[in-house]
């Protein structure tokens, strides 16, 4: 696998970190229980008032983790395409689909859990969440598997040629 080092160097890692942290902070404030989450408050089915301190702490840790993953997903959406393109022997379509799939795998959790909290036990709402998120995550996994297989095939195709090239150089 050949990695284009120039593509990696041109990514502004500090900007990506700033975007990650700013988006994560905003997402944390906008969770259903956050001060900016008024647009999707918890459903009455969710017994927030009955939660123990440890349960609230565990949900807070989960919210922080999901918010950071959401921020990282948005930063990857903005800055990550050159990384995917740098290692990609794939077509433009598969390379872009891989970029979007990685973004979705990172960023969906914050929205997913927020909707679970907001919708509660409504079966129609739960079915919408399950299909909207779980099926698209499966599709993202298939895209990444195809991308990975493309990388492996490229590596296998390159290896014999590289061996032959090195053999010719050694013979001279």
Short mmCIF file of C-alpha atoms in Angstrom, two decimals, residues 38-137:
data_model
loop_
_atom_site.label_atom_id
_atom_site.label_comp_id
_atom_site.label_asym_id
_atom_site.label_seq_id
_atom_site.Cartn_x
_atom_site.Cartn_y
_atom_site.Cartn_z
CA UNK A 38 -34.59 22.00 24.01
CA UNK A 39 -35.54 20.88 20.50
CA UNK A 40 -35.38 17.21 21.51
CA UNK A 41 -36.04 16.85 25.22
CA UNK A 42 -36.28 13.32 26.64
CA UNK A 43 -39.52 11.46 26.11
CA UNK A 44 -41.79 10.97 29.12
CA UNK A 45 -41.04 7.23 28.67
CA UNK A 46 -37.43 7.83 29.72
CA UNK A 47 -37.26 7.79 33.54
CA UNK A 48 -34.56 10.47 33.90
CA UNK A 49 -35.88 11.54 37.30
CA UNK A 50 -35.46 7.99 38.64
CA UNK A 51 -31.85 7.58 37.49
CA UNK A 52 -29.24 6.90 40.14
CA UNK A 53 -26.10 8.98 40.43
CA UNK A 54 -23.98 6.24 38.87
CA UNK A 55 -26.45 5.88 35.98
CA UNK A 56 -26.36 9.62 35.34
CA UNK A 57 -22.55 9.55 35.48
CA UNK A 58 -22.42 6.65 33.01
CA UNK A 59 -24.79 8.48 30.65
CA UNK A 60 -22.64 11.60 30.95
CA UNK A 61 -19.50 9.62 30.03
CA UNK A 62 -21.40 8.13 27.08
CA UNK A 63 -22.60 11.60 26.00
CA UNK A 64 -19.06 12.99 26.18
CA UNK A 65 -17.70 10.06 24.17
CA UNK A 66 -20.44 10.36 21.54
CA UNK A 67 -19.95 14.12 21.33
CA UNK A 68 -16.21 13.66 20.76
CA UNK A 69 -16.89 11.01 18.10
CA UNK A 70 -19.40 13.38 16.46
CA UNK A 71 -16.81 16.17 16.45
CA UNK A 72 -14.18 13.83 15.03
CA UNK A 73 -16.63 12.69 12.36
CA UNK A 74 -17.31 16.28 11.28
CA UNK A 75 -13.57 17.04 11.27
CA UNK A 76 -13.00 13.91 9.18
CA UNK A 77 -15.72 15.04 6.78
CA UNK A 78 -13.95 18.38 6.36
CA UNK A 79 -10.30 17.26 6.40
CA UNK A 80 -10.21 13.49 5.87
CA UNK A 81 -10.70 13.03 2.15
CA UNK A 82 -7.02 13.62 1.31
CA UNK A 83 -6.09 10.83 3.73
CA UNK A 84 -8.47 8.37 2.09
CA UNK A 85 -7.40 9.43 -1.40
CA UNK A 86 -3.70 9.11 -0.46
CA UNK A 87 -3.95 5.36 0.16
CA UNK A 88 -6.68 4.63 -2.34
CA UNK A 89 -6.21 2.53 -5.45
CA UNK A 90 -9.99 2.65 -5.79
CA UNK A 91 -12.25 4.61 -8.09
CA UNK A 92 -13.36 8.12 -7.21
CA UNK A 93 -16.80 6.79 -6.25
CA UNK A 94 -15.48 4.13 -3.87
CA UNK A 95 -12.96 6.56 -2.39
CA UNK A 96 -15.66 9.17 -1.74
CA UNK A 97 -18.06 6.52 -0.40
CA UNK A 98 -15.32 5.34 1.98
CA UNK A 99 -14.76 8.91 3.17
CA UNK A 100 -18.49 9.34 3.82
CA UNK A 101 -18.76 5.88 5.45
CA UNK A 102 -15.97 6.68 7.91
CA UNK A 103 -17.60 10.03 8.64
CA UNK A 104 -20.94 8.32 9.30
CA UNK A 105 -19.41 5.61 11.49
CA UNK A 106 -17.85 8.30 13.67
CA UNK A 107 -20.61 10.89 13.74
CA UNK A 108 -23.91 9.01 13.91
CA UNK A 109 -23.83 7.95 17.57
CA UNK A 110 -24.62 11.36 19.06
CA UNK A 111 -27.69 11.78 16.85
CA UNK A 112 -28.69 8.13 17.26
CA UNK A 113 -28.72 8.18 21.08
CA UNK A 114 -30.29 11.63 21.17
CA UNK A 115 -33.17 10.35 19.07
CA UNK A 116 -33.55 7.26 21.26
CA UNK A 117 -33.84 9.53 24.30
CA UNK A 118 -36.24 11.90 22.56
CA UNK A 119 -38.51 9.32 20.94
CA UNK A 120 -38.67 6.96 23.91
CA UNK A 121 -40.61 3.75 23.42
CA UNK A 122 -42.65 4.77 20.36
CA UNK A 123 -42.42 1.71 18.13
CA UNK A 124 -42.76 3.72 14.92
CA UNK A 125 -40.01 6.05 16.09
CA UNK A 126 -37.80 3.14 17.15
CA UNK A 127 -38.26 1.44 13.78
CA UNK A 128 -37.28 4.67 12.05
CA UNK A 129 -34.15 4.91 14.19
CA UNK A 130 -33.23 1.26 13.69
CA UNK A 131 -33.59 1.43 9.93
CA UNK A 132 -32.17 4.92 9.55
CA UNK A 133 -29.08 4.22 11.61
CA UNK A 134 -28.45 0.49 11.84
CA UNK A 135 -29.02 -0.29 8.16
CA UNK A 136 -26.89 2.67 7.07
CA UNK A 137 -24.13 1.54 9.45
#
